[in-house]
Coordinates of C-alpha atoms and ligand atoms in Angstrom, one line a residue:
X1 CA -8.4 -4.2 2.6
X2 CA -11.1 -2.7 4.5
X3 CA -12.3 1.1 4.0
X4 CA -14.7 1.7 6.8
X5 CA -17.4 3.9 5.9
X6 CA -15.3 7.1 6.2
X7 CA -12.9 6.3 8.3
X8 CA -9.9 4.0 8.4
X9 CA -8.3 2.1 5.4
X10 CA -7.1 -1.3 7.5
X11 CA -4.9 -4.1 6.1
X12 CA -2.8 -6.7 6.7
X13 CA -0.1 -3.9 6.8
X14 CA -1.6 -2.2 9.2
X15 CA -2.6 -5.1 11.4
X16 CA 1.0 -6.9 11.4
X17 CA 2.7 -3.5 12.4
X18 CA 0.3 -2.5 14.8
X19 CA -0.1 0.8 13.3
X20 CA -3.2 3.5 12.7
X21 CA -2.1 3.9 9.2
X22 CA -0.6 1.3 6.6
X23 CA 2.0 3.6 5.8
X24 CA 6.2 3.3 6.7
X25 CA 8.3 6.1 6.1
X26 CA 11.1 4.8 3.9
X27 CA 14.6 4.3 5.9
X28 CA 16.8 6.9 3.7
X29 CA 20.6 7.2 5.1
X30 CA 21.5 9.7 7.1
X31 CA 18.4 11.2 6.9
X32 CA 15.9 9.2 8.8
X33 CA 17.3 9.4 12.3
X34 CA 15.4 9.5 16.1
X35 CA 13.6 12.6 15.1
X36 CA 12.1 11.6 11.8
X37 CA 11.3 8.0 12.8
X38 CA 9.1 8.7 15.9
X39 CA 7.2 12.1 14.3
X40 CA 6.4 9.1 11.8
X41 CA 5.4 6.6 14.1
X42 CA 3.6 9.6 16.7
X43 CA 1.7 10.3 13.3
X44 CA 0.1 6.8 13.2
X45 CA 2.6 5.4 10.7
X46 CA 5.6 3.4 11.3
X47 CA 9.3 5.5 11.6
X48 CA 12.2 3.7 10.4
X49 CA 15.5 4.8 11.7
X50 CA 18.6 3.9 8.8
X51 CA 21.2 1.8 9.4
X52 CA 23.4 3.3 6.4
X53 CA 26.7 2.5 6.7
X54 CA 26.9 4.4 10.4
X55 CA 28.7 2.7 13.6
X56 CA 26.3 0.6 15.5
X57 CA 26.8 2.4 18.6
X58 CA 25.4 5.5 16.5
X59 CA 22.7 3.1 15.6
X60 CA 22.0 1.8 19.1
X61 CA 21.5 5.8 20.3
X62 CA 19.3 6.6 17.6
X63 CA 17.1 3.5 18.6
X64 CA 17.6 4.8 22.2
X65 CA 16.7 8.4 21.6
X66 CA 13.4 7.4 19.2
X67 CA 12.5 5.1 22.1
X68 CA 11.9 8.3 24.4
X69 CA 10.5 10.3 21.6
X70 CA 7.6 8.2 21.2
X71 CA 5.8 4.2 22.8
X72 CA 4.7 3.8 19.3
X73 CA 6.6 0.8 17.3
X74 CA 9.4 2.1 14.6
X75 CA 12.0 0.3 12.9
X76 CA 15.3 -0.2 11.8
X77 CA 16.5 -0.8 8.3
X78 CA 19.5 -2.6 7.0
X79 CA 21.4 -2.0 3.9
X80 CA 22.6 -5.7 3.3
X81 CA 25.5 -4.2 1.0
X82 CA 27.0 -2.3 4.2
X83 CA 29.8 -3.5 6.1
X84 CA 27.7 -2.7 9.3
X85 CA 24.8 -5.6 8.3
X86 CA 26.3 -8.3 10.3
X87 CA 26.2 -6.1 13.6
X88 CA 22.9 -4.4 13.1
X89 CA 21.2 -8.3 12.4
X90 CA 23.0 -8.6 16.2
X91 CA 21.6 -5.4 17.2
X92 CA 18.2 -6.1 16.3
X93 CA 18.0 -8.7 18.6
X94 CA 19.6 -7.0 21.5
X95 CA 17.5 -3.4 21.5
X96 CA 14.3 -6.2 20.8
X97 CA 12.7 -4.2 18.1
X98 CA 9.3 -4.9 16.6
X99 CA 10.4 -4.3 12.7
X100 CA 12.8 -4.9 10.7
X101 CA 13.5 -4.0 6.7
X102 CA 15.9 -5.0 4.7
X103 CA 17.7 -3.6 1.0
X104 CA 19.9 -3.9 -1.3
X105 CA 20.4 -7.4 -1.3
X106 CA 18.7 -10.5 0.1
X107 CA 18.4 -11.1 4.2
X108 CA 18.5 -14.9 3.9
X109 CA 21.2 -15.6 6.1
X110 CA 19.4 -13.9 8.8
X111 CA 15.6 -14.2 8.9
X112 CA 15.8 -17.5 10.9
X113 CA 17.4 -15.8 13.5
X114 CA 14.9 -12.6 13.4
X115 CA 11.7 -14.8 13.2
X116 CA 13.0 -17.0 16.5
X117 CA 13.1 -14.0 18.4
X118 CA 9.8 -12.7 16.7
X119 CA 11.0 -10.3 15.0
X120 CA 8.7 -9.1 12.1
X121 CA 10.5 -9.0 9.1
X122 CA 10.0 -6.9 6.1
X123 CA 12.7 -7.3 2.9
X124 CA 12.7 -4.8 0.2
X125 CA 12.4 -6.3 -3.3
X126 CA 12.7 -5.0 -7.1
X127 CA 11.9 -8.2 -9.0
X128 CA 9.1 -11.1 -8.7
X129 CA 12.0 -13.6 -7.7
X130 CA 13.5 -12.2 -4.8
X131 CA 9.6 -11.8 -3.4
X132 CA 8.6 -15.3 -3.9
X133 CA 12.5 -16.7 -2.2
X134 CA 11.9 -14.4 1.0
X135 CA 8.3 -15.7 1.6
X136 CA 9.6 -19.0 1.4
X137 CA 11.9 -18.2 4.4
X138 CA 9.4 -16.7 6.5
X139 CA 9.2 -13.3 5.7
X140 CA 6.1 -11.3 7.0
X141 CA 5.4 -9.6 4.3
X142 CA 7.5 -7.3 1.0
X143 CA 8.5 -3.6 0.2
X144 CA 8.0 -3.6 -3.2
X145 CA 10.0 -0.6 -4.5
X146 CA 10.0 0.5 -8.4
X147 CA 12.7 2.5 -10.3
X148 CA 10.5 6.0 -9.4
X149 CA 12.2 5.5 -6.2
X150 CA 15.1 7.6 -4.9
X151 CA 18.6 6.1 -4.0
X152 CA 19.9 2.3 -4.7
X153 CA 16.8 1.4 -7.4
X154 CA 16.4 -1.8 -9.4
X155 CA 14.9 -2.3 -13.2
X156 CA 11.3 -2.4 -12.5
X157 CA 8.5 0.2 -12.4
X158 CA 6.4 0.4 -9.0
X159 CA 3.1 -0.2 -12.0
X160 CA 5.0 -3.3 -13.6
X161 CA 6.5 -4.4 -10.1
X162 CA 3.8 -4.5 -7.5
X163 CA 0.4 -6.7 -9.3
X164 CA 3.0 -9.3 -10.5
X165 CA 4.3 -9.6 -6.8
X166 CA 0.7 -9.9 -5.6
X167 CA -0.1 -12.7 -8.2
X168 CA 3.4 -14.7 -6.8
X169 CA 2.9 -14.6 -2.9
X170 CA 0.6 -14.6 -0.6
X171 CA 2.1 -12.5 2.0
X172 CA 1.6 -8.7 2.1
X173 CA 3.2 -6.2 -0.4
X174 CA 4.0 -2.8 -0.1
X175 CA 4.4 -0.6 -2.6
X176 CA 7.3 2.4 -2.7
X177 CA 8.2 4.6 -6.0
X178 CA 6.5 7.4 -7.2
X179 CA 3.8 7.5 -4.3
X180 CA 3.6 11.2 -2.4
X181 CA -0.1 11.9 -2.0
X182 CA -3.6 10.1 -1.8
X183 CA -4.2 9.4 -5.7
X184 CA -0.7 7.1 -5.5
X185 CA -1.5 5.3 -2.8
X186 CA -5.0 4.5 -3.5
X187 CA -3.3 3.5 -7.0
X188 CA -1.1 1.1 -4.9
X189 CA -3.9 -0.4 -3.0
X190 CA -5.7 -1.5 -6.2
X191 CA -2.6 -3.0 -7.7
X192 CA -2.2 -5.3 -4.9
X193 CA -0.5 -3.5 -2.3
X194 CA -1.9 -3.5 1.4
X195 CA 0.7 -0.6 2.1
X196 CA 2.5 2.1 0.8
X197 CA 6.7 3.4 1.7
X198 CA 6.9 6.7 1.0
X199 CA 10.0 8.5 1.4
X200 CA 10.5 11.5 -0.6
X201 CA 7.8 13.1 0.6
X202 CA 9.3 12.6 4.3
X203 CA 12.3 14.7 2.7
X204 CA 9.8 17.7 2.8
X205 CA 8.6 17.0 6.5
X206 CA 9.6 19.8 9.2
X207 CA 10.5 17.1 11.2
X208 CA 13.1 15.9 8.3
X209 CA 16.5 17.4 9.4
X210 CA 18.3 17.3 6.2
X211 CA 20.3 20.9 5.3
X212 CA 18.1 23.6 3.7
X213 CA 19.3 23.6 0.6
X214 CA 18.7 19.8 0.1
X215 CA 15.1 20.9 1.3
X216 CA 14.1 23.5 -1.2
X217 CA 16.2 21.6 -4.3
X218 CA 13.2 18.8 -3.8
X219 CA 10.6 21.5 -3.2
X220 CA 11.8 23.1 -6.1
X221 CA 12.6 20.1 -8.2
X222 CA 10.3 19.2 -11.7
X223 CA 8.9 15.9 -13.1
X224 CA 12.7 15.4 -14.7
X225 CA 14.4 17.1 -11.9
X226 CA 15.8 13.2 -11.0
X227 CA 18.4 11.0 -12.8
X228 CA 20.0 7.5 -12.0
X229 CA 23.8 7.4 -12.0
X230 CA 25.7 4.4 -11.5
X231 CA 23.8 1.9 -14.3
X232 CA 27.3 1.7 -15.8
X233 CA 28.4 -0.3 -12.6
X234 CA 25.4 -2.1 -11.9
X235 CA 24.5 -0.2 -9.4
X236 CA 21.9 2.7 -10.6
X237 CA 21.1 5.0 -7.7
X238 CA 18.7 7.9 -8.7
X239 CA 19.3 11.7 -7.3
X240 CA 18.3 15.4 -8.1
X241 CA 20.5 16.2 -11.2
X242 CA 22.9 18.6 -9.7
X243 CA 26.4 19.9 -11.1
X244 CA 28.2 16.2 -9.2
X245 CA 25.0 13.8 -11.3
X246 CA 26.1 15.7 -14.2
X247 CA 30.0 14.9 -13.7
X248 CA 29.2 11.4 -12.6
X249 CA 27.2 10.9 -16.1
X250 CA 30.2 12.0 -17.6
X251 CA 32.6 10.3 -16.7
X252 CA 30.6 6.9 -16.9
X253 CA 30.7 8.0 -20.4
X254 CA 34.0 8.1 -20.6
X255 CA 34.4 4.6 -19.0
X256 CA 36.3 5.6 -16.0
X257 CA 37.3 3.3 -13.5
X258 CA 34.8 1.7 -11.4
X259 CA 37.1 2.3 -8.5
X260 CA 37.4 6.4 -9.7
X261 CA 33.7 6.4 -9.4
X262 CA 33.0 4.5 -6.1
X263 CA 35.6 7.2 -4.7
X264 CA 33.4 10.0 -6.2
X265 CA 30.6 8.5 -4.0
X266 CA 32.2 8.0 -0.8
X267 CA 31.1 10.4 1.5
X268 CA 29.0 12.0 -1.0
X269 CA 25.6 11.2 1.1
X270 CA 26.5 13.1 4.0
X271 CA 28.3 16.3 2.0
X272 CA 24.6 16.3 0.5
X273 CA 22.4 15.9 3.8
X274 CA 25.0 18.0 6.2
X275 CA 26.6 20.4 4.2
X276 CA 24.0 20.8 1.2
X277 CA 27.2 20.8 -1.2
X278 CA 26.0 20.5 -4.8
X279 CA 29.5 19.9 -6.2
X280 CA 30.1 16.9 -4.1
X281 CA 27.0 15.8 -2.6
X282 CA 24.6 13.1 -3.9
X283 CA 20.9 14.6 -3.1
X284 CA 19.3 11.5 -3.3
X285 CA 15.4 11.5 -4.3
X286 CA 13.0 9.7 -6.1
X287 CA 10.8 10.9 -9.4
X288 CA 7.8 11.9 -7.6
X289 CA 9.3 15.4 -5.9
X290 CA 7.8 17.6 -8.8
X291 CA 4.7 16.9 -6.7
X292 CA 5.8 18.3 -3.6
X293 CA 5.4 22.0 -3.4
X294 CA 5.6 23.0 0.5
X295 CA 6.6 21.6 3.8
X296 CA 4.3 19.6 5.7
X297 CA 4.5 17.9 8.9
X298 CA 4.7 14.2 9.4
X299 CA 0.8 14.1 10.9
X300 CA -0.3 16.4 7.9
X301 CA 1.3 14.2 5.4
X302 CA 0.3 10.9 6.4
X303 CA -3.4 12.5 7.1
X304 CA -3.7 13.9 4.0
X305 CA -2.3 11.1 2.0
X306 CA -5.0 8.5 4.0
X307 CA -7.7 11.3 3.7
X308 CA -7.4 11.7 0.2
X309 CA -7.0 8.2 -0.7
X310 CA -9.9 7.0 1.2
X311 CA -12.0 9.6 -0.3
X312 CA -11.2 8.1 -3.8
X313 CA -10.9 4.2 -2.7
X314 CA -15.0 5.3 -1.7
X315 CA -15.7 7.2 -5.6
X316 CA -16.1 10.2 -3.4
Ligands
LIG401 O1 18.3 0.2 -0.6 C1 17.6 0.9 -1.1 N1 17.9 2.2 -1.3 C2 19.0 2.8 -1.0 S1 20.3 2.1 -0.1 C3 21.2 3.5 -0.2 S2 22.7 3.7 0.4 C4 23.8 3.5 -0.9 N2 25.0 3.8 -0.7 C5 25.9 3.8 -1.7 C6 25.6 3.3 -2.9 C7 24.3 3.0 -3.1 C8 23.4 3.1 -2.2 C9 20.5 4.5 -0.9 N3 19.3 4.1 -1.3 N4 16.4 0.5 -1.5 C10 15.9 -0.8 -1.4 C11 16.2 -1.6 -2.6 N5 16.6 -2.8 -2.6 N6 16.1 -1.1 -3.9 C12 16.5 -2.2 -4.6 C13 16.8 -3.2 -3.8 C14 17.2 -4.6 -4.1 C15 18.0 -4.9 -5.2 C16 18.4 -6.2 -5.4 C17 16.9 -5.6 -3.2 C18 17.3 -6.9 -3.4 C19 18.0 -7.2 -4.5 O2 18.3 -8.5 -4.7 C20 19.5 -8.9 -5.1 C21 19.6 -10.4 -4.8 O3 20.4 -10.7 -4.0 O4 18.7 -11.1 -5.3

């Protein structure tokens, strides 16, 4: 890492995406479409668009559409435990985009294929093992994302996560959980990490297109405004507690069916993001919202959030 004298904080990160700042804006389903992704990359940083679970014709428009927004590079993320994965690895290739990231589950079976066509590929990762298997296939570099994090989360801390990464591989990390401001990414940078996914903070961005009430629940939210559901079925996910967290707890409790509670979920992402419904809706988020106070533009979050954290990476 390099801070120049009051200017720029430049990494491999930042080098291997082509990018002003070593920042991506985390890929959060149904949430980070055209709009978000390229006020992201306009910013300086690089705009993921979310592959989710959506059709990939929606997918291939939203590529389209971010295309015209902005010549900067953006992404597009896969979530390996979505039916869709097999024809957005396809679409990758055909729409020839710079950057691809991967979660949930490990992108082995396609990384070959992406790095032929020079693709640079970036896998999320929750544990030291994962890390050190995807460097051996040729990954460019890891998103290592800690439990702070909002949505689909593993065991691990961003703290515990990210210096034991950097002490397996050689490749570059990136840190996500818990980082919305300067102080957390400078934090990042001295554990190891040459970059920084933010995406909560993103959830506050004008640009962010998510329904109002979704909007001011994570404005409004507290330090233990979040909770992870799903750790009954092995598949935590962490959300603003609202009234449908609370009956999800409860009937893990109980030991409903695992089938009982993956209905519960369907659909629930998009009654949250479209229709702001707190009954049915799952507002994910990750712990770091009772920071967030007021809504910022893309350019003044990632400007701030460099500004401040090259100010204390100097002792200034
Ligand atoms: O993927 C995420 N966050 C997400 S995905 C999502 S959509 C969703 N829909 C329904 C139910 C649940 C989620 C919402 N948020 N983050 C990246 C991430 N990847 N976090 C943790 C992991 C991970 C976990 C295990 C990555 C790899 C992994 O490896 C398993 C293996 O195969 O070794």
């Amino acid at each position: 890492m390099t801070v120049d004298s009051g200017k720029l904080i430049t990494t491999r990160v930042s080098e291997l995406l082509g990018v002003k700042y070593p920042i991506i804006q985390g890929a959060m389903a149904w949430i980070a479409d055209a709009g978000l992704a390229a006020a992201v990359s306009n910013a300086g940083g690089l705009g993921l668009i979310a592959g989710g679970a959506a059709p990939v014709d929606v997918i291939r428009d939203e590529i389209r559409k971010a295309r015209a927004l902005t010549n900067k590079p953006i992404g597009l993320n896969i979530m390996l435990m979505s039916p869709n994965a097999d024809d957005l690895a396809q679409l990758v290739l055909d729409e020839k985009l710079q950057v691809i990231t991967t979660g949930a589950g490990s992108p082995g079976v396609y990384i070959e294929r992406w790095k032929a066509a020079g693709v640079t590929v970036i896998p999320v990762v929750a544990a030291v093992a994962l890390a050190v298997r995807m460097e051996r296939l040729g990954a460019d570099a890891v998103i290592c994302e800690g439990c702070e994090a909002g949505g689909h989360i593993g065991d691990l801390t961003t703290m515990a996560l990210v210096p034991q990464v950097a002490d397996a591989v050689k490749i570059p990390i990136i840190a996500a959980g818990g980082i919305a401001d300067g102080r957390g990414a400078a934090a990042a940078f001295m554990l190891g990490a040459e970059g920084v996914q933010c995406g909560t903070v993103f959830l506050t961005a004008e640009e962010c297109a998510i329904h109002d009430t979704y909007k001011q629940r994570v404005l409004d939210a507290k330090d233990t405004g979040t909770v992870a559901t799903g750790r009954s079925s092995g598949h935590p996910v962490r959300c603003l507690k609202t009234p449908f967290t609370r009956k999800l707890l409860a009937m893990e409790k109980e030991d409903v069916s695992l089938e009982a509670l993956e209905e519960m979920m369907s659909g629930s992402m998009r009654k949250a993001v479209q229709d702001g419904n707190l009954e049915e809706g799952s507002f994910m988020c990750g712990q770091i919202a009772g920071l967030l106070k007021e809504k910022k533009t893309c350019r003044e979050i990632i400007e701030g959030l460099f500004g401040q954290a090259e100010g204390l990476l100097h002792g200034r």
